[in-house]
PDB file of C-alpha atoms in Angstrom:
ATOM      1  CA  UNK A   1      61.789 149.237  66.054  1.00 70.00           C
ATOM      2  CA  UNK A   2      63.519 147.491  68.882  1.00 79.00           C
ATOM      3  CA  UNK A   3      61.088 147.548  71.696  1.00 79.00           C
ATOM      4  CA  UNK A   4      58.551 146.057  68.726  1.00 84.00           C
ATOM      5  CA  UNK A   5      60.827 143.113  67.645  1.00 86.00           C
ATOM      6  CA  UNK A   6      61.028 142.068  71.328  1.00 85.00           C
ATOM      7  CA  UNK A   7      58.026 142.283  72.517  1.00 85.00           C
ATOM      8  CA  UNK A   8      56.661 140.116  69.382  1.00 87.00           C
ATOM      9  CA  UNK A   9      59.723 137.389  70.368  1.00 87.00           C
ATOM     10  CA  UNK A  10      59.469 137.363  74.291  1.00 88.00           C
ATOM     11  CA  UNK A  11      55.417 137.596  75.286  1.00 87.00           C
ATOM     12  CA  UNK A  12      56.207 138.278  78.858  1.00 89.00           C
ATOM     13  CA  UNK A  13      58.240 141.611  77.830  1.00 86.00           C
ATOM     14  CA  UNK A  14      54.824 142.624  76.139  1.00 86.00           C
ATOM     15  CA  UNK A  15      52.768 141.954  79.054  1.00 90.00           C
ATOM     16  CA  UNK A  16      55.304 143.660  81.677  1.00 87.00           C
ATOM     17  CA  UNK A  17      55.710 146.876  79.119  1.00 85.00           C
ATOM     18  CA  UNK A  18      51.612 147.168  78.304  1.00 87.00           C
ATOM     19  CA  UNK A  19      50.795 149.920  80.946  1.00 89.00           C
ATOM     20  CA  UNK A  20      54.481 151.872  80.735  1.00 86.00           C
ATOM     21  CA  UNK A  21      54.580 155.358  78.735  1.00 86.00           C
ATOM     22  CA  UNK A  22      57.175 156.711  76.906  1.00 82.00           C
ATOM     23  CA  UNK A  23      59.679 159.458  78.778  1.00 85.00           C
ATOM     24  CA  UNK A  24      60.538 160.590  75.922  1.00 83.00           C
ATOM     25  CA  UNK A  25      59.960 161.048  72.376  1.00 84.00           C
ATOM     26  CA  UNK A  26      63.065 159.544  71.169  1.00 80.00           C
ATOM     27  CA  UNK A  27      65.373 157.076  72.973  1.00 73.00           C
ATOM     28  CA  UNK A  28      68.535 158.416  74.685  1.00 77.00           C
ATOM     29  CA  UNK A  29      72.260 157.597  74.046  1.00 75.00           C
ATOM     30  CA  UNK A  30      73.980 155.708  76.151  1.00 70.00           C
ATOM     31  CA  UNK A  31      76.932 157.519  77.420  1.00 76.00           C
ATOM     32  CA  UNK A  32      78.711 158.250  81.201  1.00 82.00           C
ATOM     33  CA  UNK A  33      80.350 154.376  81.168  1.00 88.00           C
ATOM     34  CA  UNK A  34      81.896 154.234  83.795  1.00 92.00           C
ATOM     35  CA  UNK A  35      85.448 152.617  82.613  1.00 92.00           C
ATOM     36  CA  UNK A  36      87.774 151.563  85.662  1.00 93.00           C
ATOM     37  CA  UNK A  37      84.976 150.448  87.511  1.00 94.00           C
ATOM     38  CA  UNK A  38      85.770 147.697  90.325  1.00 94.00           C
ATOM     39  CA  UNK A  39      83.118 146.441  92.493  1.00 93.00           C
ATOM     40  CA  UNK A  40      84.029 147.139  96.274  1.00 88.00           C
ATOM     41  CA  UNK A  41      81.372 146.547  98.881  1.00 78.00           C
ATOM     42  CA  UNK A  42      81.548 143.180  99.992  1.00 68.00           C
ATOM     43  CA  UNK A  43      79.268 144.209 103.068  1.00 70.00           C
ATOM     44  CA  UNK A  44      76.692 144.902 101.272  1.00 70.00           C
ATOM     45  CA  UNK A  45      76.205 142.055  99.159  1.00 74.00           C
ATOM     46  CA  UNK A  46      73.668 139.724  99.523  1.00 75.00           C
ATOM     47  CA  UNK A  47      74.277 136.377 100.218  1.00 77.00           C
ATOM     48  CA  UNK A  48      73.852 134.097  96.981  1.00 79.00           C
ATOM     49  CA  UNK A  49      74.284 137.312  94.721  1.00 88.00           C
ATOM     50  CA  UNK A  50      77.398 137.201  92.911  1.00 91.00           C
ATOM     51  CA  UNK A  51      78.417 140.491  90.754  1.00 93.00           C
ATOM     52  CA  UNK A  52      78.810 139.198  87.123  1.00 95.00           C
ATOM     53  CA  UNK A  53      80.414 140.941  83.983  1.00 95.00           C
ATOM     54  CA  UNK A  54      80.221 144.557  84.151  1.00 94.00           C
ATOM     55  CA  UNK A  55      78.643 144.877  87.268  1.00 93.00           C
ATOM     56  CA  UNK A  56      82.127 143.542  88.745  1.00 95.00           C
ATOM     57  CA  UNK A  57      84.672 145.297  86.483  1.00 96.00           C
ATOM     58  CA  UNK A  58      84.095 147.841  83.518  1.00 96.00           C
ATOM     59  CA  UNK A  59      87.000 147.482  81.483  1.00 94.00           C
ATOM     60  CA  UNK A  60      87.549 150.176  78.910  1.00 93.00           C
ATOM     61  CA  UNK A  61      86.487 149.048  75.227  1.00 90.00           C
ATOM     62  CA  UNK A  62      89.700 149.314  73.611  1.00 88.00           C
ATOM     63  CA  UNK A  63      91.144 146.217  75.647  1.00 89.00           C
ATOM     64  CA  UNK A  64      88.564 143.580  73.749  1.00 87.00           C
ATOM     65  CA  UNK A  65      88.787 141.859  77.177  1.00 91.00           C
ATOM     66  CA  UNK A  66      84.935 142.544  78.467  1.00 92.00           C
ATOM     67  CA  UNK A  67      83.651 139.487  77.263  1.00 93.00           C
ATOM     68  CA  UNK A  68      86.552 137.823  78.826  1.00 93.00           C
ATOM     69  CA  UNK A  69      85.475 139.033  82.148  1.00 95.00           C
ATOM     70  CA  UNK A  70      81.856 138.285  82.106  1.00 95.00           C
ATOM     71  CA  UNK A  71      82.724 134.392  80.986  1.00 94.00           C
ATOM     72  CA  UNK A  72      85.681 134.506  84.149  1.00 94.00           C
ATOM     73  CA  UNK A  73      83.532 136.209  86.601  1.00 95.00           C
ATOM     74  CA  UNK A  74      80.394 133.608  85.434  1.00 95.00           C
ATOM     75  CA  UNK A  75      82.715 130.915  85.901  1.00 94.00           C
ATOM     76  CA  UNK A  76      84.071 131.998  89.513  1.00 93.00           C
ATOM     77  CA  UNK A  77      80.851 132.724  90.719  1.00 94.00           C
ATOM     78  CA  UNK A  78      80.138 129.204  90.178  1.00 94.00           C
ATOM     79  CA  UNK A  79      83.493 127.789  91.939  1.00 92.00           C
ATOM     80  CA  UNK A  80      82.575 130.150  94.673  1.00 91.00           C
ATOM     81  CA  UNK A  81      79.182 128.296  94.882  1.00 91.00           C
ATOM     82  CA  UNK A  82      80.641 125.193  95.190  1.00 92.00           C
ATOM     83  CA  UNK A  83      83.575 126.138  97.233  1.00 91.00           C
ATOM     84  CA  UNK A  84      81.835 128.612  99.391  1.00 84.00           C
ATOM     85  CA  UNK A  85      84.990 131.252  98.730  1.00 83.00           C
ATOM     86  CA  UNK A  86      84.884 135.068  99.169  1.00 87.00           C
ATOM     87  CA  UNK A  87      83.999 135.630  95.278  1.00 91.00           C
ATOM     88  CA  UNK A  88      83.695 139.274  95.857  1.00 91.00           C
ATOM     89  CA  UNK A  89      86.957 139.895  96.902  1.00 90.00           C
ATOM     90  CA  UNK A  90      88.976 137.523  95.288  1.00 91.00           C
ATOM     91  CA  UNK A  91      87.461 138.911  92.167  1.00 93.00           C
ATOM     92  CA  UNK A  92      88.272 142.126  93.159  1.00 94.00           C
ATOM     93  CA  UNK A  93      91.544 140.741  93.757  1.00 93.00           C
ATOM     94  CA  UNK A  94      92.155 139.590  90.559  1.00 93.00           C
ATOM     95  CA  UNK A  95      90.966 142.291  88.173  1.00 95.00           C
ATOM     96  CA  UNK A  96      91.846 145.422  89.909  1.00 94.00           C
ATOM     97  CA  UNK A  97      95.477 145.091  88.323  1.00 93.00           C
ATOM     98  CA  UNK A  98      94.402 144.738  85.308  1.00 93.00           C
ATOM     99  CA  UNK A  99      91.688 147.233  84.832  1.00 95.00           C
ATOM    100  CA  UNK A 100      94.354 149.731  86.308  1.00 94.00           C
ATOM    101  CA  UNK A 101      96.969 148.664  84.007  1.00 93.00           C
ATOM    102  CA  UNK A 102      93.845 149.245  80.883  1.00 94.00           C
ATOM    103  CA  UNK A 103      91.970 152.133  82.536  1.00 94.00           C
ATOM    104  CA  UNK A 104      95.980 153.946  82.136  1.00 92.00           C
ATOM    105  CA  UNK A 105      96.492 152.712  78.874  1.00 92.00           C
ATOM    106  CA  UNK A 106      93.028 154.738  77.900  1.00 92.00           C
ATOM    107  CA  UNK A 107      93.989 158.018  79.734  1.00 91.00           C
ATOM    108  CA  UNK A 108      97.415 158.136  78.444  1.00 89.00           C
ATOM    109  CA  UNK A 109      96.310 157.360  74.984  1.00 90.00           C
ATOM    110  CA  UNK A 110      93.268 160.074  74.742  1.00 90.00           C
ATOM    111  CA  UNK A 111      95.012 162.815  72.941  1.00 93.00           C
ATOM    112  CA  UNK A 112      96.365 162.900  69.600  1.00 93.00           C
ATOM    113  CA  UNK A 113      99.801 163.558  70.436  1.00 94.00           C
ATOM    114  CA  UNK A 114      99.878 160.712  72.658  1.00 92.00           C
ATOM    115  CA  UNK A 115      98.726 158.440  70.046  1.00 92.00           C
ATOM    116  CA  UNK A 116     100.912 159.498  67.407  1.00 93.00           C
ATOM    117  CA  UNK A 117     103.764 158.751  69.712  1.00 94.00           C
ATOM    118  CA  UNK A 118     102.144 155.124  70.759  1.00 90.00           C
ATOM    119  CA  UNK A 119     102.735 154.595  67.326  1.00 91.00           C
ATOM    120  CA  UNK A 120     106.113 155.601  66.633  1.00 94.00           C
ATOM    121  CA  UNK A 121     106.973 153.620  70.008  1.00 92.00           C
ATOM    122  CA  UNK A 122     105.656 150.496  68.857  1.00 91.00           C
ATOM    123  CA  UNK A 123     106.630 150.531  65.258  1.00 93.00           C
ATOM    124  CA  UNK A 124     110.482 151.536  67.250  1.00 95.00           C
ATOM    125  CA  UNK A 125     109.977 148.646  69.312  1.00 94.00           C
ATOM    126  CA  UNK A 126     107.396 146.091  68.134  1.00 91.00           C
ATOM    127  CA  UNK A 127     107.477 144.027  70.898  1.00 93.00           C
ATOM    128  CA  UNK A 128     106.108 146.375  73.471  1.00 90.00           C
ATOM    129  CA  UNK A 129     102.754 146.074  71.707  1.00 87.00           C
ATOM    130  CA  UNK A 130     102.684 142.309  72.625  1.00 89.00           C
ATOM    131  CA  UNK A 131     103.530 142.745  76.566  1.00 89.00           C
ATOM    132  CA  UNK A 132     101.091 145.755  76.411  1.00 88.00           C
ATOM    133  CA  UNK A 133      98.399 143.391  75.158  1.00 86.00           C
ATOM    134  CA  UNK A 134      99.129 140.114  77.498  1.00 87.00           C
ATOM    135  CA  UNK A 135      99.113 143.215  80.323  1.00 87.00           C
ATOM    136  CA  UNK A 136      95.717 144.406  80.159  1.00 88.00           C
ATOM    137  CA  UNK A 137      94.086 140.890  78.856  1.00 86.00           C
ATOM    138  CA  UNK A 138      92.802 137.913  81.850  1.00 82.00           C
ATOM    139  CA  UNK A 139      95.563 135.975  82.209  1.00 73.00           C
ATOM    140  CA  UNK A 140      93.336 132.868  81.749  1.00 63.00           C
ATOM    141  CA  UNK A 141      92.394 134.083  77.924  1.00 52.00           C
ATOM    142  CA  UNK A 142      95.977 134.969  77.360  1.00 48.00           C
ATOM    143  CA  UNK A 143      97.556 133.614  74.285  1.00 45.00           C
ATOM    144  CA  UNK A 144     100.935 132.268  74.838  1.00 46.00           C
ATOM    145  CA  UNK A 145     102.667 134.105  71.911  1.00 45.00           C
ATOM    146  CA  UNK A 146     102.105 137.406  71.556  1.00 42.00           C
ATOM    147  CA  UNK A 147     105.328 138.546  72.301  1.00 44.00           C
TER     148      UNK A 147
END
């Protein structure tokens, strides 16, 4: 089991789990993600805390570009803390278009019909796959010839 194999590899997981119990028999799914998510309370953040990876931006799945965002968002966080820059917002800043443009893409493409007709579209006009990609991707990860 998974909660085993840890707790033989990482002694301090053991020690912090040894009084918990179980809440239920069987582990739960994980489910309710909240895609389109985009951190926005710079009030209430506190200072030194930067929002990293997920906890700044959800991204839908689809889009491949998560791990993008937690490596960008890591390194920000660490320009910030050497240039003492609003991360929070300019992060905000910088994602929100993007996880708009992907967060559409999903709802647009969540029925059948609407997928069938992506894929008449792009095998019509191949090229639109490309700009749809480089559209919903970091623009520092981008590669320069998709289209």
């Amino acid at each position: 089991m998974l909660l085993t194999s840890i707790k033989k590899e990482v002694p301090q997981f053991d020690i912090l789990l040894s009084n918990a119990k179980a809440c239920w028999d069987q582990p739960l799914a994980i489910f309710g993600i909240p895609y389109g998510y985009i951190h926005n309370d710079p009030i209430n953040i506190a200072k030194g805390l930067y929002r990293l990876g997920d906890q700044m931006a959800v991204i839908p799945s689809f889009s491949g570009d998560g791990m993008a965002i937690a490596l960008h968002t890591a390194t920000r966080a660490v320009e910030s803390m050497l240039k003492g820059n609003n991360y929070h917002s300019n992060m905000r800043k910088e994602l929100l278009p993007q996880i708009r443009r992907a967060s559409m893409l999903s709802l647009i493409t969540a029925t059948y019909a609407s997928q069938a007709l992506s894929l008449v579209l792009c095998r019509r006009f191949p090229k639109i796959l490309g700009r749809i990609v480089t559209s919903i991707r970091l623009k520092s990860f981008q590669h320069k010839n998709l289209d």
